[in-house]
Coordinates of C-alpha atoms in Angstrom, one line a residue:
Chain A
X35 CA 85.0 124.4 127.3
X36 CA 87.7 124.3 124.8
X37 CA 88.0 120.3 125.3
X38 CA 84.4 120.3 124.3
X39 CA 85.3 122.7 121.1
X40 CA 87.6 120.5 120.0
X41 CA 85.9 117.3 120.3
X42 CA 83.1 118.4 118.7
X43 CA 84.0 120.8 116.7
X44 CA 85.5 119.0 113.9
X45 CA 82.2 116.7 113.4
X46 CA 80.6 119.6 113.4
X47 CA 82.5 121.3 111.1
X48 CA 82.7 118.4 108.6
X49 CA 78.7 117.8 108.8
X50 CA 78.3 121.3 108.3
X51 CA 80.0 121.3 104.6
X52 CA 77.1 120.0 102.3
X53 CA 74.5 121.8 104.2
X54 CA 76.8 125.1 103.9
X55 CA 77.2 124.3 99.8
X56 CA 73.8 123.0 99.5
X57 CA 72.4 126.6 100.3
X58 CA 75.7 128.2 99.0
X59 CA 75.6 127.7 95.5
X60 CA 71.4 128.7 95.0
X61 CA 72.3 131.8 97.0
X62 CA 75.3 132.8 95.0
X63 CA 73.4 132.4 91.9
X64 CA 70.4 134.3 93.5
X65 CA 72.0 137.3 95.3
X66 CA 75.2 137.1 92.8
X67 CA 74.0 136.4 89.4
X68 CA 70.4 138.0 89.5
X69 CA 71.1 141.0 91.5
X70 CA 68.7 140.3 94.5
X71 CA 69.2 141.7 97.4
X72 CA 68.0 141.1 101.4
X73 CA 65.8 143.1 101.0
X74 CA 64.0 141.7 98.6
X75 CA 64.5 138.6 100.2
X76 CA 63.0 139.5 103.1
X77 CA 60.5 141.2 101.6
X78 CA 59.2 137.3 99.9
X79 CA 59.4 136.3 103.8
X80 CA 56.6 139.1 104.3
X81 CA 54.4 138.4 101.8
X82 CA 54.4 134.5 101.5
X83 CA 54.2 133.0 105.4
X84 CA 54.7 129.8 103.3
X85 CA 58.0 131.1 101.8
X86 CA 59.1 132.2 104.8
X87 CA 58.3 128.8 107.1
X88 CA 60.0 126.8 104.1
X89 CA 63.1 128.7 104.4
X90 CA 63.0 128.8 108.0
X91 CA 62.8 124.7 108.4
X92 CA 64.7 123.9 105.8
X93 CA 67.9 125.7 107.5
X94 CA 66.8 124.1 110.5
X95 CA 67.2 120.6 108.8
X96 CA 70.3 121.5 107.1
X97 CA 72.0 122.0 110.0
X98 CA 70.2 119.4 112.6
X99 CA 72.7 116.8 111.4
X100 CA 75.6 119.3 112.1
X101 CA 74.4 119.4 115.7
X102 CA 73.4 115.8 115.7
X103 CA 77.3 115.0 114.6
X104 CA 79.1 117.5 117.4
X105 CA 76.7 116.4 120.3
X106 CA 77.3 112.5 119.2
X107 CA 81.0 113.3 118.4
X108 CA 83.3 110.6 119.5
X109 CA 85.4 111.6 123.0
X110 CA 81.9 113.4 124.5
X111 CA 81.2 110.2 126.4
X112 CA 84.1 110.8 127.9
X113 CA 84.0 114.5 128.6
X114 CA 80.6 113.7 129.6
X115 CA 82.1 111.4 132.4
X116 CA 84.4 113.9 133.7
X117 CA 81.6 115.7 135.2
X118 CA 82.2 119.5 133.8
X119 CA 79.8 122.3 134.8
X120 CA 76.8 122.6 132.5
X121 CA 77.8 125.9 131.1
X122 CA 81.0 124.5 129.9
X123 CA 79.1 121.5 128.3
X124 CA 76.0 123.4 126.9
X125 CA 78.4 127.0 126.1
X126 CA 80.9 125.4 123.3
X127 CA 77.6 123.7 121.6
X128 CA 75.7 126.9 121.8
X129 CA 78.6 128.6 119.9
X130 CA 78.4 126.3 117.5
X131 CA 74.9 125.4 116.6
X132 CA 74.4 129.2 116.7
X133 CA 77.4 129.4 113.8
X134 CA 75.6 127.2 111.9
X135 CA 72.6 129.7 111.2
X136 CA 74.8 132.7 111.3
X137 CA 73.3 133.1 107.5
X138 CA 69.8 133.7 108.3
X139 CA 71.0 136.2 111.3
X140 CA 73.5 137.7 108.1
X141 CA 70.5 137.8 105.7
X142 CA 68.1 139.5 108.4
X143 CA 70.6 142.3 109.4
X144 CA 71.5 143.4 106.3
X145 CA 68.3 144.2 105.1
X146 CA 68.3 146.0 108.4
X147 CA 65.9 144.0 110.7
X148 CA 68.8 142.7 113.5
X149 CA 66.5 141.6 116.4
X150 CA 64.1 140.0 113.4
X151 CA 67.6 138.6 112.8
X152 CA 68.1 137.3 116.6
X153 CA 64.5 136.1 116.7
X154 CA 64.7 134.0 113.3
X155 CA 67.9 132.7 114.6
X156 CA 66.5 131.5 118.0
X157 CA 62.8 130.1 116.3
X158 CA 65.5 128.3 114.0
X159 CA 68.0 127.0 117.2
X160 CA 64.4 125.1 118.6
X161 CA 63.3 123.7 115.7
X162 CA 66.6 122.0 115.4
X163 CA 66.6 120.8 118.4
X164 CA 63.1 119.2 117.9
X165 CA 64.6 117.9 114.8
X166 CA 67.5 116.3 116.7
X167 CA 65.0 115.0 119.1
X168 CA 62.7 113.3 116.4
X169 CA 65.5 111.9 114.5
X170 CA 66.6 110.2 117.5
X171 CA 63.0 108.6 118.1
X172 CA 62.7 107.8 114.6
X173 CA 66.0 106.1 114.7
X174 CA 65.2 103.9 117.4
X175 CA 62.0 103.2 115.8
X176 CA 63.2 102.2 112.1
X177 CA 65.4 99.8 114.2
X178 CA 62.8 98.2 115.6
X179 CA 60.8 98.0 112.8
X180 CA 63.6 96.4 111.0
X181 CA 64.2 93.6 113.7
X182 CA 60.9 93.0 113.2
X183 CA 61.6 92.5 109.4
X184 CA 64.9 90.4 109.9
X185 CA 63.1 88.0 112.3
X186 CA 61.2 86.3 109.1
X187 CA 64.3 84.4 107.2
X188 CA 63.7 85.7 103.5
X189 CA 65.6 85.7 100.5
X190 CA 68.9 87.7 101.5
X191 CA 69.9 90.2 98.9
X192 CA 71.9 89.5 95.9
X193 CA 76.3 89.6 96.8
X194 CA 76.2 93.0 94.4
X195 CA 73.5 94.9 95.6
X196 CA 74.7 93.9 99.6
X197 CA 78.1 95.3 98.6
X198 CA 76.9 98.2 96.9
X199 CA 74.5 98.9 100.0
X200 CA 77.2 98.4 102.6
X201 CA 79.2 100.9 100.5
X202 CA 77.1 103.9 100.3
X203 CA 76.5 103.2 104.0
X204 CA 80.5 103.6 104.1
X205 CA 80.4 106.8 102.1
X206 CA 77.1 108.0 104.2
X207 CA 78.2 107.4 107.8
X208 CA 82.2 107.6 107.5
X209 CA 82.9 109.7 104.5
X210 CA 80.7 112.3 105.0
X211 CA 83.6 114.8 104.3
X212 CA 84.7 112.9 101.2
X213 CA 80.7 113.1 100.2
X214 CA 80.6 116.9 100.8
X215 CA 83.6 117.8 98.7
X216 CA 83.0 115.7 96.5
X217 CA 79.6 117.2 95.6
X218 CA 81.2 120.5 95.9
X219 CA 83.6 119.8 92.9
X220 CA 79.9 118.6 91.0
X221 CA 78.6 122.1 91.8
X222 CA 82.1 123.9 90.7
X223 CA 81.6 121.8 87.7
X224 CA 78.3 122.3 87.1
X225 CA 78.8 126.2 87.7
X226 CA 81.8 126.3 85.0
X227 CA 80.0 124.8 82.6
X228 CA 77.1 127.1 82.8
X229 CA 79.1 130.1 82.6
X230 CA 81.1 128.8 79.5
X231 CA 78.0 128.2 77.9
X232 CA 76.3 131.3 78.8
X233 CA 79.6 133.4 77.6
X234 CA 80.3 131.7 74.6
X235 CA 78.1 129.3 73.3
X236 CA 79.3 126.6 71.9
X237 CA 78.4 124.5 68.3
X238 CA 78.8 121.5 69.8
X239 CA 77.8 121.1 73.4
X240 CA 79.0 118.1 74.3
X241 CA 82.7 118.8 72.9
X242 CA 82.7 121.9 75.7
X243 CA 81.3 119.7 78.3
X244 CA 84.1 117.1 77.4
X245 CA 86.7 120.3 77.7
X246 CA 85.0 121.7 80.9
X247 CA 83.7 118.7 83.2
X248 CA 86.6 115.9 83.1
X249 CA 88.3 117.8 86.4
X250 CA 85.5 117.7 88.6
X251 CA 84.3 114.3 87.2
X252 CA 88.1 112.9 88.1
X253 CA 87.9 115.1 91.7
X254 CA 84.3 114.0 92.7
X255 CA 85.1 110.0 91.3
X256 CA 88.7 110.3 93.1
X257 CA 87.3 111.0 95.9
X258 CA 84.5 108.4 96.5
X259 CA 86.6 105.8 95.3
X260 CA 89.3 106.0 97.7
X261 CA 87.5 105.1 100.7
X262 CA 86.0 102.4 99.3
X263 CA 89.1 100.9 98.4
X264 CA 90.4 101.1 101.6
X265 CA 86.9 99.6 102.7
X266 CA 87.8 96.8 100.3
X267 CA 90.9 95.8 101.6
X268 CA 89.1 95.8 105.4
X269 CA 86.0 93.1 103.9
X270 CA 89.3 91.1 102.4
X271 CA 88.7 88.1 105.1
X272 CA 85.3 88.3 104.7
X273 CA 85.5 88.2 101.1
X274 CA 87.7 85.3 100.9
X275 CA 86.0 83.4 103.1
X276 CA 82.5 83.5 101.5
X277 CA 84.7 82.7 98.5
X278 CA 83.3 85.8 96.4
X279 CA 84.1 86.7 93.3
X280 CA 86.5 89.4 92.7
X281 CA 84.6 91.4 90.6
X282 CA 81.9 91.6 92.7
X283 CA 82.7 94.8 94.6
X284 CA 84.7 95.5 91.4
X285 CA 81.3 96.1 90.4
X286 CA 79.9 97.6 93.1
X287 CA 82.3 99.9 93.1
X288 CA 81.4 101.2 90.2
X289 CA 77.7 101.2 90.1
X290 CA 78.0 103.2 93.4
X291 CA 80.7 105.8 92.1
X292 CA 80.2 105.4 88.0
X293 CA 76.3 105.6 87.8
X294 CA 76.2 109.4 89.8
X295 CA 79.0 110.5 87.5
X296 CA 77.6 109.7 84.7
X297 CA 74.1 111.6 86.1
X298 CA 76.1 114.4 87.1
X299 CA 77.9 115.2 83.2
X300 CA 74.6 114.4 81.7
X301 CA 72.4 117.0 84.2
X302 CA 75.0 119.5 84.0
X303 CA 75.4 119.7 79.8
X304 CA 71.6 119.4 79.8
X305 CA 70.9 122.0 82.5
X306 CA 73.6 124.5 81.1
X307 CA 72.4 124.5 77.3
X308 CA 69.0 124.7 76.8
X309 CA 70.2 123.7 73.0
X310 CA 71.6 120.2 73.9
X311 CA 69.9 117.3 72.0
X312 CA 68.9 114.2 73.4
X313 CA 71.9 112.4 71.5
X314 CA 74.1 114.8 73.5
X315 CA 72.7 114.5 76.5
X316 CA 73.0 110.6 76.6
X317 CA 76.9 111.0 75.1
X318 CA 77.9 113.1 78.2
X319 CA 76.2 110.3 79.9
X320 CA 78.3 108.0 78.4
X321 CA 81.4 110.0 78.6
X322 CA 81.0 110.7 82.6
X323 CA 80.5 107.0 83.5
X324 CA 83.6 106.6 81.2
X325 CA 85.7 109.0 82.6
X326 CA 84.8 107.6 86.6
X327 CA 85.1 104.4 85.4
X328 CA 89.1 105.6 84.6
X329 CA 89.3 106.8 88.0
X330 CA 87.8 103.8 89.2
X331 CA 90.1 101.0 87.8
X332 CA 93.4 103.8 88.8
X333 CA 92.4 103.3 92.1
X334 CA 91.8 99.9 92.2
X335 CA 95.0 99.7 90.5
X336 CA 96.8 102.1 92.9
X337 CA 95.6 100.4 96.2
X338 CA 96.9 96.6 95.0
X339 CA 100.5 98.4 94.9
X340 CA 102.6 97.6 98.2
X341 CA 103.6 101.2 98.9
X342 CA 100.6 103.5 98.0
X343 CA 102.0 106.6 97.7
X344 CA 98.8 109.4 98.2
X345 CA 101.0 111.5 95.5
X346 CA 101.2 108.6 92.6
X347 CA 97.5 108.5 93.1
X348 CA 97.0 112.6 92.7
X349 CA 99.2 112.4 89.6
X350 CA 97.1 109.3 87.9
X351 CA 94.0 111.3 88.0
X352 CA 95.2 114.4 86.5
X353 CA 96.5 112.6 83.9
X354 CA 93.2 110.8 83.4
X355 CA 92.0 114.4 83.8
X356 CA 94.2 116.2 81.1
X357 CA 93.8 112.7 78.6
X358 CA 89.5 113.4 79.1
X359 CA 90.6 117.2 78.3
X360 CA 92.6 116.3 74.9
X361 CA 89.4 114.0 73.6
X362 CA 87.3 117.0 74.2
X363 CA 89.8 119.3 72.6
X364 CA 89.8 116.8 69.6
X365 CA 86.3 116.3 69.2
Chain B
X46 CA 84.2 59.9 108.2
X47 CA 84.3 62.2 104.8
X48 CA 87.4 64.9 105.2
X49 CA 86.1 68.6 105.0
X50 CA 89.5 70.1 105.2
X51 CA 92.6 68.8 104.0
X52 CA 96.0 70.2 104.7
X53 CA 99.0 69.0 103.1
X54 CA 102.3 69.7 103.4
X55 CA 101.6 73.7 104.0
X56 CA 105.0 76.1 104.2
X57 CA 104.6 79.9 104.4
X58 CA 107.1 82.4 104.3
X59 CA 107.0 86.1 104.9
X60 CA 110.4 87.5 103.7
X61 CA 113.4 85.6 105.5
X62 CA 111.2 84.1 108.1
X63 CA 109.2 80.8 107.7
X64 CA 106.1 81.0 109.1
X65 CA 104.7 77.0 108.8
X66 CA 106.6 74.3 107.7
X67 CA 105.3 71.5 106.3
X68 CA 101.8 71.4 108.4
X69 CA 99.6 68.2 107.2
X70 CA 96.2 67.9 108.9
X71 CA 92.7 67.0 108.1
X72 CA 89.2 67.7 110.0
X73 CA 86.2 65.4 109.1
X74 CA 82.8 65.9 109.1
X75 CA 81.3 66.4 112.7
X76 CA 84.8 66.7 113.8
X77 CA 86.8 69.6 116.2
X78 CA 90.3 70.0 116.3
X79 CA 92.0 72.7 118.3
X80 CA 95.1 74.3 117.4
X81 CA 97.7 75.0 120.5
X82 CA 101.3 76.4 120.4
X83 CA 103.1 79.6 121.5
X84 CA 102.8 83.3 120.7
X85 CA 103.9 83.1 117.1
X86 CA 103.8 79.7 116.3
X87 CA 101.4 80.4 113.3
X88 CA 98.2 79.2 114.9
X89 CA 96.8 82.2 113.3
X90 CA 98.3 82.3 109.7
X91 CA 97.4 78.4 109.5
X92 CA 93.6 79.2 110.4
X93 CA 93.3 82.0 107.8
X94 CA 94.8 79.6 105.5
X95 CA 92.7 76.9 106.0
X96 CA 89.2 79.5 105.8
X97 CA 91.2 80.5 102.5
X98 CA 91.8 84.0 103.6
X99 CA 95.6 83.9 103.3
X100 CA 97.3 83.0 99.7
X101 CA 100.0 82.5 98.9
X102 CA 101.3 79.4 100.8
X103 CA 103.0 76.2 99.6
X104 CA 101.3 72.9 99.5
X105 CA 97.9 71.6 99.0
X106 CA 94.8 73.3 100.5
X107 CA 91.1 71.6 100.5
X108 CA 87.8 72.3 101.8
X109 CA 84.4 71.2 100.7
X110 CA 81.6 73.3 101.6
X111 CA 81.5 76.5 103.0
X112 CA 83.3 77.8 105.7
X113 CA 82.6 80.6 108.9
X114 CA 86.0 82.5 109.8
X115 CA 86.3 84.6 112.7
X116 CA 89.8 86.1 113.3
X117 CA 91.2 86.3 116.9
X118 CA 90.8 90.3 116.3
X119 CA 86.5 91.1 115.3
X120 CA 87.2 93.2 112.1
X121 CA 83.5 94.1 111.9
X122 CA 83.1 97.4 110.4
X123 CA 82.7 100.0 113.5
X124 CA 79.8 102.0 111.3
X125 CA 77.6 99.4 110.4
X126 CA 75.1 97.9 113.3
X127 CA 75.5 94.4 114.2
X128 CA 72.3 93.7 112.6
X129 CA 73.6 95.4 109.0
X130 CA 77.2 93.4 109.5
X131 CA 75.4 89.8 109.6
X132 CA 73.0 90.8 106.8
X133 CA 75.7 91.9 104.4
X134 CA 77.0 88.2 105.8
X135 CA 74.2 86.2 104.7
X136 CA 74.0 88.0 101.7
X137 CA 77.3 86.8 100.6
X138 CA 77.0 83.2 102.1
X139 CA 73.8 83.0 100.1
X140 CA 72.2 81.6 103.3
X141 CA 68.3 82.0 104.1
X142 CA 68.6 82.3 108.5
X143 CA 67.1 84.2 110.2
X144 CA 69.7 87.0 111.4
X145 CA 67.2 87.6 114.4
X146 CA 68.0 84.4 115.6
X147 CA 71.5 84.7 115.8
X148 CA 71.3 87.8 117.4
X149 CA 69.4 86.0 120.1
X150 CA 71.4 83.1 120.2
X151 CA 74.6 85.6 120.9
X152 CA 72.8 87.6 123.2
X153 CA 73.0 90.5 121.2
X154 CA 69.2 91.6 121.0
X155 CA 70.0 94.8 123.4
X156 CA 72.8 95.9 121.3
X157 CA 71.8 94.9 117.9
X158 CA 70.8 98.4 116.3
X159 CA 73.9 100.3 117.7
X160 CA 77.0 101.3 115.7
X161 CA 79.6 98.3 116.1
X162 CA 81.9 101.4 117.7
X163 CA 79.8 101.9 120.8
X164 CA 80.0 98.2 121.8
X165 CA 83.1 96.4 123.9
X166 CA 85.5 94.1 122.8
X167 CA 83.5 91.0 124.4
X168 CA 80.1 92.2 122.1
X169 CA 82.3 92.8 119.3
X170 CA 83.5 89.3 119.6
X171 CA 80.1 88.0 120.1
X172 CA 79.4 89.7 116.5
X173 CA 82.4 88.6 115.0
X174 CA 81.4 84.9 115.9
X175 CA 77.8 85.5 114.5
X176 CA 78.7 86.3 111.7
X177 CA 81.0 83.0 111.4
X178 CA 78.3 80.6 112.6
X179 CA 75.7 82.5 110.9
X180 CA 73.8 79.8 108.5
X181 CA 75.3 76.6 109.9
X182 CA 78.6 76.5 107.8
X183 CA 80.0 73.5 106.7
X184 CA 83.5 74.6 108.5
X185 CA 84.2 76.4 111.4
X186 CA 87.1 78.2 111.8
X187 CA 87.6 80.5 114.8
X188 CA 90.9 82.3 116.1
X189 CA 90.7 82.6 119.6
X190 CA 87.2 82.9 119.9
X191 CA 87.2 83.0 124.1
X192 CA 89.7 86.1 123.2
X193 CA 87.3 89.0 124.8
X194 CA 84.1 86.9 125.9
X195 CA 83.1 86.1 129.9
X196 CA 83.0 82.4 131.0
X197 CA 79.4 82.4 130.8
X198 CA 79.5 83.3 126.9
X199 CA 82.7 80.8 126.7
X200 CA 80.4 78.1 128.4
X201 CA 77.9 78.4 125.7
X202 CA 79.6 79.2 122.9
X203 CA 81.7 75.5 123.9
X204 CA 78.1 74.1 123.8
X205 CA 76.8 75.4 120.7
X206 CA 80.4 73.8 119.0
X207 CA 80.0 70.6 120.1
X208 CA 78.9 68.7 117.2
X209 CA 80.1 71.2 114.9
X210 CA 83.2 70.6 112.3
X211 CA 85.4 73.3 113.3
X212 CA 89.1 74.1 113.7
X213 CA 89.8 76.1 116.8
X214 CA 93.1 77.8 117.8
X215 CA 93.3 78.9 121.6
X216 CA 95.6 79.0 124.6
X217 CA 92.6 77.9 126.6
X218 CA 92.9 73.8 126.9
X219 CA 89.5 73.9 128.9
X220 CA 87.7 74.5 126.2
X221 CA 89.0 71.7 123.8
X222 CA 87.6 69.3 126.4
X223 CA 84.6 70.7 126.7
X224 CA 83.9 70.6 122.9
X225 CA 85.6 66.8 122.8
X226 CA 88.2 68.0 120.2
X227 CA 91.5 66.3 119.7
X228 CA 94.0 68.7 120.2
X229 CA 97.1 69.5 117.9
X230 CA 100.5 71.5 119.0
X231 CA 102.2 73.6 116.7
X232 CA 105.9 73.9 117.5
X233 CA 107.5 77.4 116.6
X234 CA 109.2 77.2 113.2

């Protein structure tokens, strides 16, 4: 049982980060910001069935590719081959799945309704397994559709859009924790920014968002770039031999890490002031796909040195980080 | 017969140690050669230098066309499907094949949807060498390509190169014959 933990519990845990902040942040805002409480919460669940069977699926999809990750996790195949009981297979997963809507237990009992709690938690547990189930067939059935596609020689896709394809595949299916966090350090963002708005409202908005936002446009462009830096160097051979251009997946690169920056700065400033003009709006645009595109050439920069050292790296972005800060400061 | 590869006079180094000294070879159009020599002869750093993978080198380099390189270790990405890996391929080749019929010509039809990490070394060599002969290249360069594959694979992958312009490096002398290549030893620098 505790082989099976550890095998799969790290997968688990990692998959389990975006769903965990995607509900997170809403729900601090909600039972934080605006004073609502469980049982109020519950008491939506009551009166709207459609409320309550959104809420009820949509945790069961958040955390279907949690369970997905630790049952697929790499090592089970072998565990799986060692022929272990099926209580010490089936127990470790249990623990875990059932972790992963510990939330909607949480939110049941503390508006005093435990075995409501137990039920929601179980009704939850089987959707996600039919979930995991479906995906599965859906999965098998996309594939086939899209042998059926690649049979008929077509016009293959343009160098730039393949590379930029093959890296948010990269960022999809091997970063996923690099993905989470970094969309964590967007909410963070995103959150400081509203409350420095909301506090003390500023006569220039986009001068506070160029004060507030470049840390967690440096964290969240730092940390999608690195991977595919490193995914770079692997497609060198590959690169060389189909004799394509260098800036290419310079490019891609930054369409892929640049352009969702740049979305991010621009829907944060606009969502956190009410106030902010169109002109503003489109020069946080501006300044986010500026300040990732910073990142973006550091990194490049960083991974052509012989001895990349992970500290040089840190200290390059802050400094990109505190120079953002200072043209904020200034304008 | 019209070279496609030229190789003149090519020296590496890598620090102190010389890698290749001097190699001079040529392949023409519709011609094999096959590289042998020792464990560390630079069989390898000579192939990847002739698919223009490797820099750096001394001497004069030239290839007309384009070129398929598959290196003796597959360094297909393990998250991406077969099917995905020779796409991105063609992509960047520019080439108009059908990736289907690749896959069926490297017996990889079963296995074609799964992650590259859930398939053995042999498929993953079978991948590897897709990708290189995907779209007819005008050069062939492979680096061991029996390396993880059964005799039945090596059988027909010796078929499908006979005809081909390609410069092969391998230990296995069976399979120059096969493919009518002359044969060229490289002598530890």
């Amino acid at each position: 049982m505790r082989a099976v933990l550890v095998v799969s519990g790290r997968p688990f845990a990692r998959a389990l980060v975006a769903p965990t902040m995607a509900w997170l942040v809403p729900a601090a805002i909600l039972f934080g910001g605006n004073g609502m409480t469980a049982d109020d919460a519950v008491s939506v669940f009551r009166t709207s069935p459609v409320s309550w069977a959104v809420v009820v699926l949509a945790f069961s999809a958040l955390t279907a590719n949690a369970l997905s990750a630790a049952v697929h996790a790499q090592g089970m195949t072998t565990l799986r081959s060692l022929r272990p009981s099926r209580w010490a297979m089936l127990g470790p997963l249990g623990v875990l799945i059932t972790l992963g809507q510990a939330p909607l237990f949480v939110l049941f009992a503390r508006a005093g309704l435990v075995v409501a709690g137990v039920l929601h938690v179980m009704l939850a547990l089987c959707l996600e397994l039919l979930l995991v189930r479906l995906r599965a067939a859906g999965r098998s059935t996309a594939a086939w559709r899209s042998a059926r596609a690649q049979g008929q020689p077509g016009a293959p896709l343009p160098p730039l859009l393949a590379i930029c394809v093959y890296c948010m595949r990269t960022l999809w299916r091997r970063e996923q924790a690099s993905v989470s966090l970094s969309g964590t350090a967007m909410a963070l963002g995103a959150g400081a920014l509203w409350l420095s708005f909301h506090n003390d409202p500023p006569r220039s908005a986009i001068g506070r968002a160029m004060c507030v936002l470049p840390i967690s446009l440096c964290v969240a462009a730092a940390l999608l770039v690195r991977p595919l830096v490193r995914e770079e160097v692997a497609l060198r051979s590959l690169l060389r031999s189909t004799r394509t251009r260098a800036w290419v997946p310079a490019l891609a690169m930054i369409a892929v890490v640049c352009v969702p920056n740049a979305a991010y700065a621009s829907a944060a400033t606009y969502g956190a002031s009410s106030e902010a003009s169109a002109a503003e709006t489109a020069a946080t645009l501006a300044f986010g796909f500026l300040v990732a595109l910073a990142v973006v050439a550091w990194a490049r920069r960083h991974g052509r040195t012989r001895k990349q050292d992970p500290a040089l790296f840190v200290a390059g972005t802050i400094g990109i980080a505190i120079a953002s800060i200072t043209m904020g400061i200034v304008w | 017969m019209s070279a496609v590869l030229t190789l003149s006079d090519v020296s590496m180094r890598r620090g102190a140690r010389r890698v290749l000294a001097g190699v001079s070879l040529s392949v023409g159009a519709g011609e094999a050669l096959v590289i042998t020599g020792e464990n560390g002869s630079g069989k390898s750093t000579l192939l990847a230098i002739a698919a223009g993978v490797l820099t750096g080198c001394s001497g004069r380099v030239s290839l007309s066309g384009t070129c398929g390189y598959a290196p003796s270790t597959p360094d297909v990405p393990e998250h991406l499907t077969p099917s995905e890996w020779l796409a991105l391929v063609a992509s960047l080749r520019g080439t108009r094949t059908s990736i289907d019929d690749e896959i069926m010509r490297m017996e990889l039809t079963d296995v074609h949807h799964r992650k590259v990490s859930t398939l053995s070394a042999g498929q993953r060599q079978r991948v590897s060498l897709a990708a290189a002969l995907l779209g007819a290249p005008t050069l062939l360069v492979l680096d061991e390509p029996e390396g993880a594959l059964d005799q039945a694979a090596v059988a027909r992958l010796a078929t499908r190169l006979t005809g081909t312009t390609c410069l092969v490096a391998t230990h296995d002398l069976s399979l120059a014959s096969r493919i009518g290549a002359r044969t060229m030893h490289l002598a530890t620098s």
